[in-house]
Amino acid sequence: MRAIIYCRVSTEKEEQSSSLHRQKQELIELAEKEQMEVISIIEERQSGYEIERDGILSILEKCATEAVDCLLVQDETRLGRGNTKIALFHQFSKLGVKIYALSNQGELQLSESDAMVLQIVGVVEEYQRKIHNIKIKRGMQKAIKNGYDPAKNLRNRDHAIGRNRIEFPIEEVKRLRDNQLTFGEIATTLRGLGFQVSKATVHRRYQEYVSLESEHTFHIE
């Protein structure tokens, strides 16, 4: 298993240095005991109530982009406190990263109340996904009802991702707008086709398009 060791103290006081050193040594021993490969050791001095910690953000980035199996901490409070702790538990769970703690001498066991909160968060997220998918479906149905043919624009999907300026069929945006769809509904429809655009982007690009069309008409006249 590939592991990251995380050590934290809450203050900059000099006496806390010994605590960081002790955490690190004990976690290295735990990793050896569990036959884990330690790929990174991160230490920081910051409050556990803070979510914006360079160390913890670096760990989340590594877990999202590299092969990381587990995170080693002294105990759950080293990871975070209060709502921050719950949010991080949830995020690591979504990333498929297990948390091991010295206090448990193995995989961290959540309290009954923490486990219940995480279960509720998971249910809420699942329903948010369902609502989002329903909105996409309704947007597509409304667009098709108003004459939109998605098959005509599937060839442009490869150009929708991976550019600084997101490309999408602006002529279709205009046609959908002419058919009385809102910018939110148009953005939802485009996302359903694979174009990852926001309502604000669609609105801004539409205004640019209208402005250019107006300038073009003016010059012709």
PDB file of C-alpha atoms in Angstrom:
ATOM      1  CA  MET A   1       0.000   0.000   0.000  1.00  0.00           C
ATOM      2  CA  ARG A   2       1.195   3.507  -0.880  1.00  0.00           C
ATOM      3  CA  ALA A   3       0.797   5.846   2.055  1.00  0.00           C
ATOM      4  CA  ILE A   4       1.122   9.519   2.970  1.00  0.00           C
ATOM      5  CA  ILE A   5       2.037  10.494   6.534  1.00  0.00           C
ATOM      6  CA  TYR A   6       0.389  13.635   7.887  1.00  0.00           C
ATOM      7  CA  CYS A   7       1.528  15.319  11.104  1.00  0.00           C
ATOM      8  CA  ARG A   8      -0.021  18.484  12.534  1.00  0.00           C
ATOM      9  CA  VAL A   9       0.222  20.765  15.554  1.00  0.00           C
ATOM     10  CA  SER A  10      -1.952  23.806  16.081  1.00  0.00           C
ATOM     11  CA  THR A  11       0.612  26.437  17.108  1.00  0.00           C
ATOM     12  CA  GLU A  12       4.006  27.815  16.151  1.00  0.00           C
ATOM     13  CA  LYS A  13       5.371  27.369  19.686  1.00  0.00           C
ATOM     14  CA  GLU A  14       8.819  25.820  19.798  1.00  0.00           C
ATOM     15  CA  GLU A  15       7.755  23.078  22.206  1.00  0.00           C
ATOM     16  CA  GLN A  16       5.375  21.764  19.536  1.00  0.00           C
ATOM     17  CA  SER A  17       8.379  20.723  17.418  1.00  0.00           C
ATOM     18  CA  SER A  18       8.910  17.673  19.617  1.00  0.00           C
ATOM     19  CA  SER A  19       5.276  16.683  19.077  1.00  0.00           C
ATOM     20  CA  LEU A  20       5.679  16.854  15.292  1.00  0.00           C
ATOM     21  CA  HIS A  21       8.867  14.785  15.461  1.00  0.00           C
ATOM     22  CA  ARG A  22       7.198  12.188  17.696  1.00  0.00           C
ATOM     23  CA  GLN A  23       4.159  11.943  15.416  1.00  0.00           C
ATOM     24  CA  LYS A  24       6.376  11.418  12.397  1.00  0.00           C
ATOM     25  CA  GLN A  25       8.513   8.719  14.006  1.00  0.00           C
ATOM     26  CA  GLU A  26       5.532   6.808  15.389  1.00  0.00           C
ATOM     27  CA  LEU A  27       3.709   6.956  12.036  1.00  0.00           C
ATOM     28  CA  ILE A  28       6.793   5.727  10.192  1.00  0.00           C
ATOM     29  CA  GLU A  29       6.830   2.767  12.602  1.00  0.00           C
ATOM     30  CA  LEU A  30       3.120   2.147  11.915  1.00  0.00           C
ATOM     31  CA  ALA A  31       3.795   2.186   8.178  1.00  0.00           C
ATOM     32  CA  GLU A  32       6.606  -0.349   8.612  1.00  0.00           C
ATOM     33  CA  LYS A  33       4.362  -2.533  10.746  1.00  0.00           C
ATOM     34  CA  GLU A  34       1.624  -2.475   8.082  1.00  0.00           C
ATOM     35  CA  GLN A  35       4.226  -2.942   5.295  1.00  0.00           C
ATOM     36  CA  MET A  36       3.272   0.314   3.606  1.00  0.00           C
ATOM     37  CA  GLU A  37       5.367   2.339   1.169  1.00  0.00           C
ATOM     38  CA  VAL A  38       5.562   5.928   2.431  1.00  0.00           C
ATOM     39  CA  ILE A  39       5.589   8.222  -0.612  1.00  0.00           C
ATOM     40  CA  SER A  40       5.326  11.536   1.235  1.00  0.00           C
ATOM     41  CA  ILE A  41       5.568  12.977   4.758  1.00  0.00           C
ATOM     42  CA  ILE A  42       3.782  16.275   5.347  1.00  0.00           C
ATOM     43  CA  GLU A  43       4.064  18.341   8.531  1.00  0.00           C
ATOM     44  CA  GLU A  44       2.289  21.589   9.299  1.00  0.00           C
ATOM     45  CA  ARG A  45       1.430  23.977  12.093  1.00  0.00           C
ATOM     46  CA  GLN A  46      -2.142  25.145  11.738  1.00  0.00           C
ATOM     47  CA  SER A  47      -5.508  24.892  13.435  1.00  0.00           C
ATOM     48  CA  GLY A  48      -7.520  21.754  12.780  1.00  0.00           C
ATOM     49  CA  TYR A  49     -10.608  23.905  12.298  1.00  0.00           C
ATOM     50  CA  GLU A  50      -9.065  25.434   9.171  1.00  0.00           C
ATOM     51  CA  ILE A  51      -9.824  23.714   5.863  1.00  0.00           C
ATOM     52  CA  GLU A  52      -7.430  25.928   3.897  1.00  0.00           C
ATOM     53  CA  ARG A  53      -4.178  24.269   4.910  1.00  0.00           C
ATOM     54  CA  ASP A  54      -1.368  23.941   2.384  1.00  0.00           C
ATOM     55  CA  GLY A  55      -0.434  20.519   3.681  1.00  0.00           C
ATOM     56  CA  ILE A  56      -3.886  18.988   3.585  1.00  0.00           C
ATOM     57  CA  LEU A  57      -4.632  20.548   0.174  1.00  0.00           C
ATOM     58  CA  SER A  58      -1.396  19.083  -1.166  1.00  0.00           C
ATOM     59  CA  ILE A  59      -2.445  15.648   0.131  1.00  0.00           C
ATOM     60  CA  LEU A  60      -5.869  15.905  -1.518  1.00  0.00           C
ATOM     61  CA  GLU A  61      -4.204  16.836  -4.811  1.00  0.00           C
ATOM     62  CA  LYS A  62      -1.822  13.868  -4.602  1.00  0.00           C
ATOM     63  CA  CYS A  63      -4.700  11.510  -3.782  1.00  0.00           C
ATOM     64  CA  ALA A  64      -6.640  12.783  -6.798  1.00  0.00           C
ATOM     65  CA  THR A  65      -3.746  12.561  -9.273  1.00  0.00           C
ATOM     66  CA  GLU A  66      -1.482   9.790  -7.995  1.00  0.00           C
ATOM     67  CA  ALA A  67      -1.853   6.234  -6.731  1.00  0.00           C
ATOM     68  CA  VAL A  68      -2.397   6.731  -2.984  1.00  0.00           C
ATOM     69  CA  ASP A  69      -4.015   4.018  -0.875  1.00  0.00           C
ATOM     70  CA  CYS A  70      -4.022   5.485   2.616  1.00  0.00           C
ATOM     71  CA  LEU A  71      -3.297   8.409   4.895  1.00  0.00           C
ATOM     72  CA  LEU A  72      -1.560   7.929   8.254  1.00  0.00           C
ATOM     73  CA  VAL A  73      -2.357  10.256  11.179  1.00  0.00           C
ATOM     74  CA  GLN A  74      -1.830  10.169  14.922  1.00  0.00           C
ATOM     75  CA  ASP A  75      -5.575  10.375  15.569  1.00  0.00           C
ATOM     76  CA  GLU A  76      -8.673  11.866  13.937  1.00  0.00           C
ATOM     77  CA  THR A  77      -8.109  15.292  15.521  1.00  0.00           C
ATOM     78  CA  ARG A  78      -4.774  15.629  13.682  1.00  0.00           C
ATOM     79  CA  LEU A  79      -6.702  15.431  10.426  1.00  0.00           C
ATOM     80  CA  GLY A  80      -9.154  18.100  11.513  1.00  0.00           C
ATOM     81  CA  ARG A  81     -11.751  19.222  14.019  1.00  0.00           C
ATOM     82  CA  GLY A  82     -15.462  19.995  13.858  1.00  0.00           C
ATOM     83  CA  ASN A  83     -17.026  20.349  10.422  1.00  0.00           C
ATOM     84  CA  THR A  84     -13.589  20.374   8.799  1.00  0.00           C
ATOM     85  CA  LYS A  85     -12.936  16.853  10.053  1.00  0.00           C
ATOM     86  CA  ILE A  86     -16.246  15.579   8.641  1.00  0.00           C
ATOM     87  CA  ALA A  87     -15.627  17.285   5.285  1.00  0.00           C
ATOM     88  CA  LEU A  88     -12.164  15.708   5.006  1.00  0.00           C
ATOM     89  CA  PHE A  89     -13.418  12.257   6.024  1.00  0.00           C
ATOM     90  CA  HIS A  90     -15.981  12.516   3.242  1.00  0.00           C
ATOM     91  CA  GLN A  91     -13.471  13.729   0.661  1.00  0.00           C
ATOM     92  CA  PHE A  92     -10.950  10.968   1.373  1.00  0.00           C
ATOM     93  CA  SER A  93     -13.755   8.396   1.269  1.00  0.00           C
ATOM     94  CA  LYS A  94     -14.773   9.659  -2.199  1.00  0.00           C
ATOM     95  CA  LEU A  95     -11.159   9.396  -3.330  1.00  0.00           C
ATOM     96  CA  GLY A  96     -10.979   5.808  -2.079  1.00  0.00           C
ATOM     97  CA  VAL A  97      -8.215   6.631   0.412  1.00  0.00           C
ATOM     98  CA  LYS A  98      -8.298   4.826   3.764  1.00  0.00           C
ATOM     99  CA  ILE A  99      -7.245   6.599   6.949  1.00  0.00           C
ATOM    100  CA  TYR A 100      -5.010   4.796   9.433  1.00  0.00           C
ATOM    101  CA  ALA A 101      -4.459   6.134  12.952  1.00  0.00           C
ATOM    102  CA  LEU A 102      -2.033   5.382  15.762  1.00  0.00           C
ATOM    103  CA  SER A 103      -4.910   5.664  18.201  1.00  0.00           C
ATOM    104  CA  ASN A 104      -6.533   2.668  16.514  1.00  0.00           C
ATOM    105  CA  GLN A 105      -3.280   0.902  15.609  1.00  0.00           C
ATOM    106  CA  GLY A 106      -4.841   0.379  12.212  1.00  0.00           C
ATOM    107  CA  GLU A 107      -7.681   1.731  10.091  1.00  0.00           C
ATOM    108  CA  LEU A 108      -9.478   4.624  11.744  1.00  0.00           C
ATOM    109  CA  GLN A 109     -12.843   3.732  13.259  1.00  0.00           C
ATOM    110  CA  LEU A 110     -15.361   6.566  13.094  1.00  0.00           C
ATOM    111  CA  SER A 111     -17.650   7.340  16.009  1.00  0.00           C
ATOM    112  CA  GLU A 112     -21.301   6.474  15.548  1.00  0.00           C
ATOM    113  CA  SER A 113     -22.263  10.142  15.243  1.00  0.00           C
ATOM    114  CA  ASP A 114     -19.564  10.878  12.629  1.00  0.00           C
ATOM    115  CA  ALA A 115     -20.547   7.809  10.616  1.00  0.00           C
ATOM    116  CA  MET A 116     -24.189   8.934  10.694  1.00  0.00           C
ATOM    117  CA  VAL A 117     -23.312  12.433   9.458  1.00  0.00           C
ATOM    118  CA  LEU A 118     -21.250  10.995   6.583  1.00  0.00           C
ATOM    119  CA  GLN A 119     -24.126   8.721   5.624  1.00  0.00           C
ATOM    120  CA  ILE A 120     -26.495  11.711   5.504  1.00  0.00           C
ATOM    121  CA  VAL A 121     -23.995  13.696   3.401  1.00  0.00           C
ATOM    122  CA  GLY A 122     -23.741  10.764   0.983  1.00  0.00           C
ATOM    123  CA  VAL A 123     -27.527  10.571   0.614  1.00  0.00           C
ATOM    124  CA  VAL A 124     -27.768  14.339  -0.004  1.00  0.00           C
ATOM    125  CA  GLU A 125     -25.056  14.168  -2.684  1.00  0.00           C
ATOM    126  CA  GLU A 126     -26.797  11.269  -4.406  1.00  0.00           C
ATOM    127  CA  TYR A 127     -30.059  13.217  -4.601  1.00  0.00           C
ATOM    128  CA  GLN A 128     -28.198  16.299  -5.851  1.00  0.00           C
ATOM    129  CA  ARG A 129     -26.825  14.162  -8.693  1.00  0.00           C
ATOM    130  CA  LYS A 130     -30.306  12.868  -9.476  1.00  0.00           C
ATOM    131  CA  ILE A 131     -31.749  16.393  -9.545  1.00  0.00           C
ATOM    132  CA  HIS A 132     -28.897  17.569 -11.792  1.00  0.00           C
ATOM    133  CA  ASN A 133     -29.504  14.693 -14.229  1.00  0.00           C
ATOM    134  CA  ILE A 134     -33.237  15.417 -14.255  1.00  0.00           C
ATOM    135  CA  LYS A 135     -32.520  19.080 -15.098  1.00  0.00           C
ATOM    136  CA  ILE A 136     -30.267  18.008 -17.975  1.00  0.00           C
ATOM    137  CA  LYS A 137     -32.929  15.624 -19.267  1.00  0.00           C
ATOM    138  CA  ARG A 138     -35.673  18.272 -19.080  1.00  0.00           C
ATOM    139  CA  GLY A 139     -33.423  20.829 -20.793  1.00  0.00           C
ATOM    140  CA  MET A 140     -32.700  18.380 -23.619  1.00  0.00           C
ATOM    141  CA  GLN A 141     -36.386  17.526 -24.033  1.00  0.00           C
ATOM    142  CA  LYS A 142     -37.332  21.207 -24.181  1.00  0.00           C
ATOM    143  CA  ALA A 143     -34.561  21.958 -26.682  1.00  0.00           C
ATOM    144  CA  ILE A 144     -35.535  19.060 -28.957  1.00  0.00           C
ATOM    145  CA  LYS A 145     -39.193  20.066 -28.722  1.00  0.00           C
ATOM    146  CA  ASN A 146     -38.174  23.516 -29.953  1.00  0.00           C
ATOM    147  CA  GLY A 147     -36.334  22.091 -32.959  1.00  0.00           C
ATOM    148  CA  TYR A 148     -32.831  21.390 -31.661  1.00  0.00           C
ATOM    149  CA  ASP A 149     -31.095  18.404 -33.289  1.00  0.00           C
ATOM    150  CA  PRO A 150     -28.150  17.249 -31.094  1.00  0.00           C
ATOM    151  CA  ALA A 151     -26.920  14.801 -33.765  1.00  0.00           C
ATOM    152  CA  LYS A 152     -25.851  17.725 -35.955  1.00  0.00           C
ATOM    153  CA  ASN A 153     -23.353  18.896 -33.361  1.00  0.00           C
ATOM    154  CA  LEU A 154     -21.890  15.672 -31.958  1.00  0.00           C
ATOM    155  CA  ARG A 155     -18.907  16.096 -34.275  1.00  0.00           C
ATOM    156  CA  ASN A 156     -17.917  19.156 -32.207  1.00  0.00           C
ATOM    157  CA  ARG A 157     -17.687  17.288 -28.903  1.00  0.00           C
ATOM    158  CA  ASP A 158     -13.955  16.620 -29.238  1.00  0.00           C
ATOM    159  CA  HIS A 159     -13.371  20.368 -29.224  1.00  0.00           C
ATOM    160  CA  ALA A 160     -15.324  21.022 -26.035  1.00  0.00           C
ATOM    161  CA  ILE A 161     -12.678  19.975 -23.510  1.00  0.00           C
ATOM    162  CA  GLY A 162      -9.031  20.787 -23.046  1.00  0.00           C
ATOM    163  CA  ARG A 163      -8.911  24.395 -24.228  1.00  0.00           C
ATOM    164  CA  ASN A 164      -8.575  27.592 -22.229  1.00  0.00           C
ATOM    165  CA  ARG A 165     -11.503  28.992 -24.214  1.00  0.00           C
ATOM    166  CA  ILE A 166     -14.239  26.394 -24.282  1.00  0.00           C
ATOM    167  CA  GLU A 167     -15.644  25.836 -27.753  1.00  0.00           C
ATOM    168  CA  PHE A 168     -19.317  25.109 -28.299  1.00  0.00           C
ATOM    169  CA  PRO A 169     -21.800  25.736 -31.161  1.00  0.00           C
ATOM    170  CA  ILE A 170     -22.777  29.377 -30.662  1.00  0.00           C
ATOM    171  CA  GLU A 171     -25.187  29.265 -33.608  1.00  0.00           C
ATOM    172  CA  GLU A 172     -27.203  26.648 -31.745  1.00  0.00           C
ATOM    173  CA  VAL A 173     -27.144  28.821 -28.634  1.00  0.00           C
ATOM    174  CA  LYS A 174     -28.681  31.615 -30.684  1.00  0.00           C
ATOM    175  CA  ARG A 175     -31.315  29.268 -32.120  1.00  0.00           C
ATOM    176  CA  LEU A 176     -32.224  27.949 -28.679  1.00  0.00           C
ATOM    177  CA  ARG A 177     -32.340  31.511 -27.373  1.00  0.00           C
ATOM    178  CA  ASP A 178     -34.651  32.447 -30.242  1.00  0.00           C
ATOM    179  CA  ASN A 179     -36.864  29.556 -29.120  1.00  0.00           C
ATOM    180  CA  GLN A 180     -37.222  31.237 -25.712  1.00  0.00           C
ATOM    181  CA  LEU A 181     -34.900  28.963 -23.702  1.00  0.00           C
ATOM    182  CA  THR A 182     -33.170  30.671 -20.782  1.00  0.00           C
ATOM    183  CA  PHE A 183     -29.362  30.808 -20.584  1.00  0.00           C
ATOM    184  CA  GLY A 184     -29.530  28.364 -17.682  1.00  0.00           C
ATOM    185  CA  GLU A 185     -31.546  25.891 -19.756  1.00  0.00           C
ATOM    186  CA  ILE A 186     -29.167  26.303 -22.695  1.00  0.00           C
ATOM    187  CA  ALA A 187     -26.127  25.672 -20.467  1.00  0.00           C
ATOM    188  CA  THR A 188     -27.781  22.568 -19.042  1.00  0.00           C
ATOM    189  CA  THR A 189     -28.542  21.309 -22.550  1.00  0.00           C
ATOM    190  CA  LEU A 190     -24.946  21.854 -23.676  1.00  0.00           C
ATOM    191  CA  ARG A 191     -23.597  20.027 -20.617  1.00  0.00           C
ATOM    192  CA  GLY A 192     -25.816  17.110 -21.509  1.00  0.00           C
ATOM    193  CA  LEU A 193     -24.008  17.003 -24.868  1.00  0.00           C
ATOM    194  CA  GLY A 194     -20.583  17.058 -23.232  1.00  0.00           C
ATOM    195  CA  PHE A 195     -19.803  20.786 -23.398  1.00  0.00           C
ATOM    196  CA  GLN A 196     -18.758  21.728 -19.849  1.00  0.00           C
ATOM    197  CA  VAL A 197     -20.018  25.320 -19.836  1.00  0.00           C
ATOM    198  CA  SER A 198     -21.667  27.475 -17.208  1.00  0.00           C
ATOM    199  CA  LYS A 199     -24.684  29.748 -17.544  1.00  0.00           C
ATOM    200  CA  ALA A 200     -22.370  32.767 -17.242  1.00  0.00           C
ATOM    201  CA  THR A 201     -20.106  31.511 -20.062  1.00  0.00           C
ATOM    202  CA  VAL A 202     -23.054  30.903 -22.370  1.00  0.00           C
ATOM    203  CA  HIS A 203     -24.475  34.351 -21.612  1.00  0.00           C
ATOM    204  CA  ARG A 204     -21.120  36.087 -22.138  1.00  0.00           C
ATOM    205  CA  ARG A 205     -20.376  34.284 -25.402  1.00  0.00           C
ATOM    206  CA  TYR A 206     -23.907  34.993 -26.668  1.00  0.00           C
ATOM    207  CA  GLN A 207     -23.462  38.714 -25.948  1.00  0.00           C
ATOM    208  CA  GLU A 208     -20.118  38.631 -27.823  1.00  0.00           C
ATOM    209  CA  TYR A 209     -21.824  36.921 -30.757  1.00  0.00           C
ATOM    210  CA  VAL A 210     -24.691  39.433 -30.845  1.00  0.00           C
ATOM    211  CA  SER A 211     -22.222  42.321 -30.597  1.00  0.00           C
ATOM    212  CA  LEU A 212     -20.138  41.013 -33.526  1.00  0.00           C
ATOM    213  CA  GLU A 213     -23.261  40.442 -35.597  1.00  0.00           C
ATOM    214  CA  SER A 214     -24.369  44.018 -34.905  1.00  0.00           C
ATOM    215  CA  GLU A 215     -20.963  45.409 -35.919  1.00  0.00           C
ATOM    216  CA  HIS A 216     -21.001  43.328 -39.082  1.00  0.00           C
ATOM    217  CA  THR A 217     -24.486  44.573 -40.013  1.00  0.00           C
ATOM    218  CA  PHE A 218     -23.435  48.175 -39.321  1.00  0.00           C
ATOM    219  CA  HIS A 219     -20.374  47.955 -41.619  1.00  0.00           C
ATOM    220  CA  ILE A 220     -22.433  46.406 -44.442  1.00  0.00           C
ATOM    221  CA  GLU A 221     -24.957  49.233 -44.246  1.00  0.00           C
TER     222      GLU A 221
END
